[in-house]
Short mmCIF file of C-alpha atoms and ligand atoms in Angstrom, two decimals:
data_model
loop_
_atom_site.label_atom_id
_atom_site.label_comp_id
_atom_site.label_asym_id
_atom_site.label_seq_id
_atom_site.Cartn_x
_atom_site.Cartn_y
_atom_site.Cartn_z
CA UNK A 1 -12.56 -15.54 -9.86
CA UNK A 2 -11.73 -15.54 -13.68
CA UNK A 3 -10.51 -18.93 -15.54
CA UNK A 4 -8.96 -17.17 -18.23
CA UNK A 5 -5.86 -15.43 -18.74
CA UNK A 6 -5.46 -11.60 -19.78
CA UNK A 7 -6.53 -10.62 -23.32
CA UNK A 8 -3.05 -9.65 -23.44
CA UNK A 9 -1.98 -13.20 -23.24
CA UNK A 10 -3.57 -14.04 -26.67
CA UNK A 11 -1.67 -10.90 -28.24
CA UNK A 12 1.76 -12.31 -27.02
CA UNK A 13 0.82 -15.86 -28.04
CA UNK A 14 0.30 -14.49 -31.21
CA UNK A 15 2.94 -11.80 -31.38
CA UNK A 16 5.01 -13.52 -34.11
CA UNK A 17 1.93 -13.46 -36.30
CA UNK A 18 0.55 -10.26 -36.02
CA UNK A 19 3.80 -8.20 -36.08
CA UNK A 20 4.06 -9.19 -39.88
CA UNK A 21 1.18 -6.58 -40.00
CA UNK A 22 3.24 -3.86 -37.19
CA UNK A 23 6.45 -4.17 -38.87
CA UNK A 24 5.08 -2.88 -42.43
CA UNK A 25 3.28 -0.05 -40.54
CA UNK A 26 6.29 0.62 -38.82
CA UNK A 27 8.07 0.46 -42.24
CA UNK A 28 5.50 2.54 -44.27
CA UNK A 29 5.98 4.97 -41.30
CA UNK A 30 9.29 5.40 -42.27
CA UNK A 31 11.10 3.03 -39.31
CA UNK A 32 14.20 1.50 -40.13
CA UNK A 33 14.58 -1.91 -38.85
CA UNK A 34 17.76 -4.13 -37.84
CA UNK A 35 17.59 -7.84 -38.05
CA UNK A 36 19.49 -9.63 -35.06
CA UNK A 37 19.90 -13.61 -34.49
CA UNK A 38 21.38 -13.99 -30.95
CA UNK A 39 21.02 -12.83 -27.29
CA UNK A 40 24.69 -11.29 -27.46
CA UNK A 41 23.69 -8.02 -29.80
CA UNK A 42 23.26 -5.24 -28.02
CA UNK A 43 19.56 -4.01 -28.47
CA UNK A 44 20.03 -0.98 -26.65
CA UNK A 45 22.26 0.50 -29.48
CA UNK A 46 19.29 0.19 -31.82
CA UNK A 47 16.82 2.10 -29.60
CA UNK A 48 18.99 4.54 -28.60
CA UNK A 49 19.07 5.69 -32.81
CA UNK A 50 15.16 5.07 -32.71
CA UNK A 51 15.20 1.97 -34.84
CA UNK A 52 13.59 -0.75 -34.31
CA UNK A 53 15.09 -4.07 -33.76
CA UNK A 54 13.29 -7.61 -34.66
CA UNK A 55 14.43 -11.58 -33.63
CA UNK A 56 15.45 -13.32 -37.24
CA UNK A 57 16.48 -16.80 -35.56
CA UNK A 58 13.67 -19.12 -37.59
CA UNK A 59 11.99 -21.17 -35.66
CA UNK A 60 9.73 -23.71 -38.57
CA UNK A 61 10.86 -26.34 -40.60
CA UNK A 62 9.52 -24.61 -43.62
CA UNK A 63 11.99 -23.61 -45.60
CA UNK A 64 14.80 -25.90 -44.66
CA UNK A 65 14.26 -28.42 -48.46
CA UNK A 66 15.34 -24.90 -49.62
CA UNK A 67 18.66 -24.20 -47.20
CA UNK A 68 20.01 -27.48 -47.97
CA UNK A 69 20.22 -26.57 -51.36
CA UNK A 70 23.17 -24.41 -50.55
CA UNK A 71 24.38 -25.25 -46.97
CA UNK A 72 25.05 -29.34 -45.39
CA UNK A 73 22.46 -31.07 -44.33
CA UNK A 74 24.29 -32.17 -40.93
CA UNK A 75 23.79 -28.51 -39.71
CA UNK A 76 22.04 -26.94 -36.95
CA UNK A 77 18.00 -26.71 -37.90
CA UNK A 78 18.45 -22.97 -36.18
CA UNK A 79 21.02 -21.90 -38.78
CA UNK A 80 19.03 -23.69 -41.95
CA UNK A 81 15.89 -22.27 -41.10
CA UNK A 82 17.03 -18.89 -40.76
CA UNK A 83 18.97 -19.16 -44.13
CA UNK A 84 15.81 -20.48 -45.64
CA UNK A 85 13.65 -17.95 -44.54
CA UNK A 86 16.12 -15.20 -46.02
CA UNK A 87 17.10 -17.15 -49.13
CA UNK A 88 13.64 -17.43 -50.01
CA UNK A 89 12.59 -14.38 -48.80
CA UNK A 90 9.53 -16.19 -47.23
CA UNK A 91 10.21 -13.90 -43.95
CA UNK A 92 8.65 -10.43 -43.62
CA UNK A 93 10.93 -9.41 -40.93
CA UNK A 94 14.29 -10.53 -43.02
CA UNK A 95 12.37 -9.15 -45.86
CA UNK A 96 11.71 -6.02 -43.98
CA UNK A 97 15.44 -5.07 -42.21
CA UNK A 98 17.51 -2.54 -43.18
CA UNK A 99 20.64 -4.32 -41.88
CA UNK A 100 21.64 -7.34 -40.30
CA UNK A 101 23.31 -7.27 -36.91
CA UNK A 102 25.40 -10.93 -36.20
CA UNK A 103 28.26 -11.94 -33.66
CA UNK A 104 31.29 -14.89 -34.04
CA UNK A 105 29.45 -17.41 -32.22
CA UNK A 106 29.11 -20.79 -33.19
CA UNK A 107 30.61 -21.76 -36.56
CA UNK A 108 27.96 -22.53 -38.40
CA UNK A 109 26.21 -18.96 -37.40
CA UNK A 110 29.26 -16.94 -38.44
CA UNK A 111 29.30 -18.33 -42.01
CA UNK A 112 25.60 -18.45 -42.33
CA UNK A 113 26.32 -14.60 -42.44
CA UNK A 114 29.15 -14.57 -45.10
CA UNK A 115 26.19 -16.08 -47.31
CA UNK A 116 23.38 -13.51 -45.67
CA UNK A 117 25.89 -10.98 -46.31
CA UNK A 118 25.35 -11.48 -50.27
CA UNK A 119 21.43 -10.63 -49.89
CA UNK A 120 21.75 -7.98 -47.32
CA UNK A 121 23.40 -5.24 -45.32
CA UNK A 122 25.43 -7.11 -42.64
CA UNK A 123 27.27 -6.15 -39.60
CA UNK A 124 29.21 -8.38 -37.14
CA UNK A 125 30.73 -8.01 -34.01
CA UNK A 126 33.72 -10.20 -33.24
CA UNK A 127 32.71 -11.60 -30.00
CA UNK A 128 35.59 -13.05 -27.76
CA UNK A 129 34.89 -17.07 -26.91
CA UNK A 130 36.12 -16.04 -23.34
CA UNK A 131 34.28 -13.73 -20.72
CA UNK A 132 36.81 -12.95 -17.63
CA UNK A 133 39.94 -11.33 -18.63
CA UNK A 134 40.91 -7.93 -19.35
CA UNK A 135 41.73 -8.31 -22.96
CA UNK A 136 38.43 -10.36 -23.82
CA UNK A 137 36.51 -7.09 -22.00
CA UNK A 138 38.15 -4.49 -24.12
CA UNK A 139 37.84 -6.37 -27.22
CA UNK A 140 34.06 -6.43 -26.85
CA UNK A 141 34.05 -3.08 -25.78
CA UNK A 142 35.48 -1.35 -28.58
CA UNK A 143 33.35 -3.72 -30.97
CA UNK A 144 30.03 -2.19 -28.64
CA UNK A 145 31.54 1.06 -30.02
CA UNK A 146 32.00 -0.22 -33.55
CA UNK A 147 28.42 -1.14 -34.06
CA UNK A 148 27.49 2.44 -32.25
CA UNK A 149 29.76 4.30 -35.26
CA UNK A 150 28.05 2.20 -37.91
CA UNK A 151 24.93 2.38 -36.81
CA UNK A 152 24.85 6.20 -36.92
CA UNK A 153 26.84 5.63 -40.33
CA UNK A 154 24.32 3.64 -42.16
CA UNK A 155 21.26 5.33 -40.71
CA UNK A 156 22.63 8.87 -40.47
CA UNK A 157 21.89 9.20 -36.59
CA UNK A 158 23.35 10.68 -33.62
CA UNK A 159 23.09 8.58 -30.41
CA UNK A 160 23.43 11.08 -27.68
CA UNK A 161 24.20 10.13 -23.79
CA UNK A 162 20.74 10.82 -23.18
CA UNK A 163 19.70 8.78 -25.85
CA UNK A 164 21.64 5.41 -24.78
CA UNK A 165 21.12 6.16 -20.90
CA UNK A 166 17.85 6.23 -22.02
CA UNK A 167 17.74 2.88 -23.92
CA UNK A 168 19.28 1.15 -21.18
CA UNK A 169 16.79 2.24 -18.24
CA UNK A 170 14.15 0.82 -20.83
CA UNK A 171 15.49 -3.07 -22.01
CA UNK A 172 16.56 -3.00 -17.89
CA UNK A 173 12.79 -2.67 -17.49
CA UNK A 174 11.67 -5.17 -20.06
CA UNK A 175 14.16 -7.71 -18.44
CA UNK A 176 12.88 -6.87 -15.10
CA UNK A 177 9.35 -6.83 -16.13
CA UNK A 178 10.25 -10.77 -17.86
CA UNK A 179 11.87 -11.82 -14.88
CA UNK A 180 8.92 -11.02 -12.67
CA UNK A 181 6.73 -12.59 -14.61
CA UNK A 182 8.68 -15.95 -15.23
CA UNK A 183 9.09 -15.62 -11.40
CA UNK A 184 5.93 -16.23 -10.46
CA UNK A 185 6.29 -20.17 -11.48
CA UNK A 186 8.04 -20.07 -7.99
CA UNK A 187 4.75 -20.12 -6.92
CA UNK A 188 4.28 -23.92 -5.55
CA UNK A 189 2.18 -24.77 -7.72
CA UNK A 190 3.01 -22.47 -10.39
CA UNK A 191 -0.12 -20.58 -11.81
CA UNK A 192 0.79 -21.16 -15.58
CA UNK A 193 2.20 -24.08 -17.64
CA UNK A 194 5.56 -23.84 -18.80
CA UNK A 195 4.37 -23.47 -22.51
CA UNK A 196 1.70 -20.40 -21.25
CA UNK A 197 5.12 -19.06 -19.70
CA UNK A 198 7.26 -19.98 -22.73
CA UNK A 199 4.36 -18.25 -25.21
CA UNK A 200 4.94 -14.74 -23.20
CA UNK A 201 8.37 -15.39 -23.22
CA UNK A 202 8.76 -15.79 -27.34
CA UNK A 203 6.08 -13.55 -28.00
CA UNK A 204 7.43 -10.42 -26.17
CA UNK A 205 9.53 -10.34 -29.03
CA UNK A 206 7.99 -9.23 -31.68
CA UNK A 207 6.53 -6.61 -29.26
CA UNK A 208 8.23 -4.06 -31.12
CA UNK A 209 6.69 -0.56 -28.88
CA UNK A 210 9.07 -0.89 -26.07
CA UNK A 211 7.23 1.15 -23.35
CA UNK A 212 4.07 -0.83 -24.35
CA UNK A 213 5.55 -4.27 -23.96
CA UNK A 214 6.26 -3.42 -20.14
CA UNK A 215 3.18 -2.51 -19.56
CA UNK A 216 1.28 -5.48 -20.82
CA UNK A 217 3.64 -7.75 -19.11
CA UNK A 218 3.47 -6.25 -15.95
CA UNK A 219 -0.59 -6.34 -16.37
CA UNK A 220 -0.02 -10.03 -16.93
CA UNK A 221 1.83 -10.62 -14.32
CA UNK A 222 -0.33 -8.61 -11.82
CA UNK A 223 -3.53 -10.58 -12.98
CA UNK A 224 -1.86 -14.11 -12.92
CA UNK A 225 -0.91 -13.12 -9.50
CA UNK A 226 -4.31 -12.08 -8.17
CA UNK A 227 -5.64 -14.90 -9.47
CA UNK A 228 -3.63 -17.03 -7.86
CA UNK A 229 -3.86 -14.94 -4.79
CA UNK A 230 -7.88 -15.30 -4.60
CA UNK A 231 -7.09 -18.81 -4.87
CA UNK A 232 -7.23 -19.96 -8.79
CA UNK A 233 -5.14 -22.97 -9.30
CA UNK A 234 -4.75 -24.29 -12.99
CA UNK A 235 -1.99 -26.53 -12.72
CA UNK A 236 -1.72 -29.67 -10.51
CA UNK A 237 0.73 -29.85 -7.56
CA UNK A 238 1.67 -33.32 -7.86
CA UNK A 239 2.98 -32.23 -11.23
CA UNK A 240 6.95 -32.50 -11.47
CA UNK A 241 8.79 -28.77 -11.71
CA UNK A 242 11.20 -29.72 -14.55
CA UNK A 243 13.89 -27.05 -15.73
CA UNK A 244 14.35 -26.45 -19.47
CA UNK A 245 18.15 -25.68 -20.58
CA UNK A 246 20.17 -25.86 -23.84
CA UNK A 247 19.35 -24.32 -27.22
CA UNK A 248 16.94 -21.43 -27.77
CA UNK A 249 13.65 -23.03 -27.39
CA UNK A 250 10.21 -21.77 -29.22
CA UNK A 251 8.36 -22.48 -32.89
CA UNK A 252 8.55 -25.88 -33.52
CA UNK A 253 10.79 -27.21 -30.43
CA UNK A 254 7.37 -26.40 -28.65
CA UNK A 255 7.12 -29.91 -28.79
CA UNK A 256 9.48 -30.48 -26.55
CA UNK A 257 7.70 -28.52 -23.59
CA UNK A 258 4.64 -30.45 -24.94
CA UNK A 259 5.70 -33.71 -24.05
CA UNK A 260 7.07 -32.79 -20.66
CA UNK A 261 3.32 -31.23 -20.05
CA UNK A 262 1.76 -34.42 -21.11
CA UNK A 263 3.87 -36.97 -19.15
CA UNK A 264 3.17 -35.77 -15.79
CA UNK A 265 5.54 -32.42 -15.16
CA UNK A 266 5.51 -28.73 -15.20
CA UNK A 267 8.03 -26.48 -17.29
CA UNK A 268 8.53 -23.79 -14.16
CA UNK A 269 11.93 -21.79 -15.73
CA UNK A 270 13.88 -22.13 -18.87
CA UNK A 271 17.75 -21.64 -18.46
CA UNK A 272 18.22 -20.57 -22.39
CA UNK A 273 18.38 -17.33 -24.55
CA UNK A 274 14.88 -17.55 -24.63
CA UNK A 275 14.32 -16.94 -20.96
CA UNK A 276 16.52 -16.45 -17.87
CA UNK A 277 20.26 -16.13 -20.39
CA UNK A 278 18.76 -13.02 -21.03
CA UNK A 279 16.58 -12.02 -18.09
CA UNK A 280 19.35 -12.30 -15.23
CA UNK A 281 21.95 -9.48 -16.17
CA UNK A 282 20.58 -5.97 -16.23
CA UNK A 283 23.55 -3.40 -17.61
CA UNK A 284 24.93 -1.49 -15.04
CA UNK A 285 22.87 1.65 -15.10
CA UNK A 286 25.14 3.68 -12.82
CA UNK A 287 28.82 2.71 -14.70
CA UNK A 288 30.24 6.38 -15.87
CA UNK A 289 30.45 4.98 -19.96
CA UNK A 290 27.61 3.62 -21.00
CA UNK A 291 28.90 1.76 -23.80
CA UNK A 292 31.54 0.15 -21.42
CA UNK A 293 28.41 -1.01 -19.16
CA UNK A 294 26.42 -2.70 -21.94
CA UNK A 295 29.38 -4.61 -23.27
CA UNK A 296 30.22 -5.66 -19.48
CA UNK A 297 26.34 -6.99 -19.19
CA UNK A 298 25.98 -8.81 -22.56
CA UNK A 299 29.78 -10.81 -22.15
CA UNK A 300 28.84 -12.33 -19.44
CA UNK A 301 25.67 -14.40 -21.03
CA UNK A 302 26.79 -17.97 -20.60
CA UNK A 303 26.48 -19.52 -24.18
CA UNK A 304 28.11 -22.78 -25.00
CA UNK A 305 30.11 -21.06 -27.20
CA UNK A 306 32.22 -19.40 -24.66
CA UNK A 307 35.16 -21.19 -23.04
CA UNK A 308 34.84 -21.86 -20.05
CA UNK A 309 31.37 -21.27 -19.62
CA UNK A 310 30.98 -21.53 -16.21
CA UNK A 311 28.33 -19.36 -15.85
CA UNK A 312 25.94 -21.63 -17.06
CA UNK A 313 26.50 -23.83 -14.49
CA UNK A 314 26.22 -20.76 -11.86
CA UNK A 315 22.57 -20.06 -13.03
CA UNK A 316 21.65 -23.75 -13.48
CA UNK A 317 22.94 -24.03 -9.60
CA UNK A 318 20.63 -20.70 -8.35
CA UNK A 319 18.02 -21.74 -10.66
CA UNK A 320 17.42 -25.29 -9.21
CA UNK A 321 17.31 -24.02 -5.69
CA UNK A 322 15.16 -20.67 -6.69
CA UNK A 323 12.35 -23.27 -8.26
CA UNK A 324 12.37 -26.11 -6.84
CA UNK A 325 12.98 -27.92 -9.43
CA UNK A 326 13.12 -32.04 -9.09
CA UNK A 327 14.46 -32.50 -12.74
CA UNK A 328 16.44 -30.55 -15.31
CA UNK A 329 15.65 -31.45 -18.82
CA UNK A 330 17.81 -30.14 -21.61
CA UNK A 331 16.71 -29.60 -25.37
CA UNK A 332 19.94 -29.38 -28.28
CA UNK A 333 19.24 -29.19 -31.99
CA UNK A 334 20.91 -31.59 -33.64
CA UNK A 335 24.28 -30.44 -34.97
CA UNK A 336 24.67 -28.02 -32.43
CA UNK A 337 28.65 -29.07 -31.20
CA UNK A 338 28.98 -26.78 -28.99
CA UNK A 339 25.63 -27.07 -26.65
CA UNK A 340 25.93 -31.35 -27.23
CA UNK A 341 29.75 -31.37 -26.24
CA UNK A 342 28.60 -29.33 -23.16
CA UNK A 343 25.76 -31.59 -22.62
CA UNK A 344 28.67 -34.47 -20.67
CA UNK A 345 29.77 -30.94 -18.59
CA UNK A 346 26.08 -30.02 -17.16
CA UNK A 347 25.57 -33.81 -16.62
CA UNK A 348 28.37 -34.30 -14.39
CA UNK A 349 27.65 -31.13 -12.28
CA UNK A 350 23.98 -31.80 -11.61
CA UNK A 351 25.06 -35.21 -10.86
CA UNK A 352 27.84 -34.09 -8.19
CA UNK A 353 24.48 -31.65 -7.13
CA UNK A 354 22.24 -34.95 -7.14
CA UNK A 355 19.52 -33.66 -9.89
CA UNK A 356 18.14 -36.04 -12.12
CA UNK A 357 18.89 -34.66 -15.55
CA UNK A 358 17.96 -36.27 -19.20
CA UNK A 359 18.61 -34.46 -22.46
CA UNK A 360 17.04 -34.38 -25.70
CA UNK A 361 18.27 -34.12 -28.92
CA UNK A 362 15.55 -32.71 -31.56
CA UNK A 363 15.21 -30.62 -34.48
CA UNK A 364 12.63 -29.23 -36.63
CA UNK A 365 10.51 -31.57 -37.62
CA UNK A 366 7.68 -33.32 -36.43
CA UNK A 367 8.95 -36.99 -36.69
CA UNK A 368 10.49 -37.31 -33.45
CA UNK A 369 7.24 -36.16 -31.30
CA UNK A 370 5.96 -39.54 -30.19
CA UNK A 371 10.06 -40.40 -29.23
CA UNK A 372 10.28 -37.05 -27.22
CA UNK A 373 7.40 -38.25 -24.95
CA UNK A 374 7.82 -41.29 -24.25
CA UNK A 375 11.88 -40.46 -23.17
CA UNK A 376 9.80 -37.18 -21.43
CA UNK A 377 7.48 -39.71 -19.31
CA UNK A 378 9.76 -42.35 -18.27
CA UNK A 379 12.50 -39.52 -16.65
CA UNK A 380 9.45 -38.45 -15.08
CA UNK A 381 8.25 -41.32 -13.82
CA UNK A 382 11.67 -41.48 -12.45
CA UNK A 383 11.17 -39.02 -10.74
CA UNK A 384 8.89 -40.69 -8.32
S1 BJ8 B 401 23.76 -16.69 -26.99
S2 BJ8 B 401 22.50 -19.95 -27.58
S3 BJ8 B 401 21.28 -17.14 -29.37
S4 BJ8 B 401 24.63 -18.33 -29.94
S5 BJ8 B 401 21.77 -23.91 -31.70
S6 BJ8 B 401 23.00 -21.53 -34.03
S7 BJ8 B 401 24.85 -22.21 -31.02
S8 BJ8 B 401 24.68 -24.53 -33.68
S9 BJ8 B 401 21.56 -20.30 -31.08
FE1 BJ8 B 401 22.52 -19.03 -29.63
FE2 BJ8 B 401 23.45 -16.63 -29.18
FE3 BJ8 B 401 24.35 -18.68 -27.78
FE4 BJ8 B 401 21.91 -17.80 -27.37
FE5 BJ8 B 401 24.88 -22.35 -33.27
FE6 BJ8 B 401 23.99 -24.17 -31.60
FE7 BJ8 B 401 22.64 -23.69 -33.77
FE8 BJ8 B 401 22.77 -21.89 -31.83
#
């Protein structure tokens, strides 16, 4: 029986890292690459015209000093960072895209761009704020079809039918190859720690050969399983299964998962655009119009931003049951309206559903670390 994880592990842990290296081999190669911020763009547009598409959402304090020089202070670390990175052009992937691909999200996001826009090529796609009717649908729809037509515009591509049938069988597979892996922290106890999980999770990222990246996860997932199969247990089972919601978590909000590792529980899922927001819908691989299945499967991703946004209450619900979870923590970055207006939402539906829930407000930095455990341990100890 092995202790350690799959070399493979390492390479996703490090991912972010080493794919400053990738992306200007994939560049010299003669790749073009398209920037995206948020879990609404639709990737498979991208590898259907054989580009190759890369996360820009910063995740460091770094270069905020310099964002604040030209956007408030009181706004969302997510939104400064990423500014930062491009405005200082201390990012190799912002350095290294062709175009920028952004959506009418939050506020702050949508005139982040208007400023990006004046240091690159920038596309955005009006996204509708609600997800159910017919007009909302179509709406999206025709802006799916937009991005298609500028796409092969800008980068003087066709995207065939075969082409985008093609790129959906494949990000279906990465999703499903995700999903299986997060799934195995249904495992009582799970076989990983939450930040193990959340380290694939990020990292799988900035895996940028698509065909590879499902084969390493499913490799990782097939050894964490025999492992635990042969009997390997690495995490205690007294620990308590905590769920992670909110913002996009990863980078320096790390610390967040930290504390709830230290103080006595076990991350075992993550209901944000890091993990399951993006996981749980696969686009509808059978649907006659392709582009009218992709824009089906990426409206329904239950951001704060949307109004109502009840399904993030319908995955916190299946979620809970699916992991067993005994406590649902959720991380917001400061600034972030429409996640911290939510937050009074989520807390009155897990209390109807009798779940302990805390949340955490944090950003960037590293001053609040000693605060975010000791809030972490006593909801744990809470627990029982
Ligand atoms: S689908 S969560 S990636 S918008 S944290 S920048 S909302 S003020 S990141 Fe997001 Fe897309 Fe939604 Fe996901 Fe604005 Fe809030 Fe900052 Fe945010």
């Amino acid at each position: 029986m092995s202790n350690t994880l799959p070399k493979d592990f390492e390479s996703f842990s490090k991912a972010r890292a080493q794919g400053f290296v990738k992306m200007k081999e994939l560049k010299e190669s003669g790749k073009n690459v398209v920037g995206v911020f948020c879990t609404y763009t639709p990737r498979e547009i991208f590898l259907a015209a054989d580009l190759v598409s890369v996360g820009l959402c910063s995740v460091s304090d770094e270069t905020i000093a310099d964002a604040e020089k030209v956007l408030p202070r009181n706004l969302c670390p997510l939104i400064k960072s990423s500014y930062g990175f491009a405005y200082t052009e201390k990012c190799p992937y912002m350095y290294f895209s062709d175009m920028i691909v952004g959506e009418t999200t939050c506020d702050g996001k949508k005139k982040m761009y208007e400023l990006l826009g004046e240091l690159k090529k920038v596309h955005i796609m009006q996204l509708p704020q609600r997800q159910d009717d017919e007009q909302s649908k179509d709406m999206w729809y025709k802006e799916v079809l937009l991005l298609k037509e500028r796409i092969e515009r800008e980068f003087n591509v066709v995207i065939t039918e075969k082409n985008i049938k093609e790129a959906i069988k494949l990000e279906n597979e990465v999703r499903v190859s995700l999903k299986e892996f997060s799934e195995l922290s249904k495992l009582v106890p799970p076989p990983i720690t939450g930040l193990e999980q959340l380290k694939i999770l990020f990292g799988s990222d900035y895996k940028f050969d698509v065909k590879e990246k499902i084969e390493e996860v499913k490799n990782i997932t097939k050894k964490i399983k025999t492992d635990y199969d042969n009997g390997e247990r690495k995490v205690n089972k007294n620990l308590k299964r905590i769920l992670v919601t909110g913002c996009p978590i990863g980078g320096a909000t790390e610390k967040v998962v930290s504390a709830i590792e230290e103080s006595g529980g076990v991350v075992v899922v993550y209901e944000n655009c890091t993990s399951m927001k993006k996981l749980e819908l696969l686009v509808d691989e059978k649907e006659a119009d392709p582009y009218r299945a992709i824009a089906d499967r990426y409206l329904k991703i239950g951001c704060s931003i949307m109004t109502p946004n009840n399904r993030r209450l319908d995955l916190l619900s299946s979620l809970i049951e699916e992991y067993k979870v005994d406590g649902v923590i959720e991380m917001t970055l400061t600034a972030c309206i429409t996640y911290n207006v939510e937050t009074s939402t989520i807390r009155k539906f897990l209390e109807s559903k009798k779940v302990p829930f805390m949340t955490l407000e944090t950003d960037y930095s590293s001053s609040d670390t000693a605060m975010l455990k000791t809030r972490a341990a006593a909801f744990i100890e809470m627990l029982g």
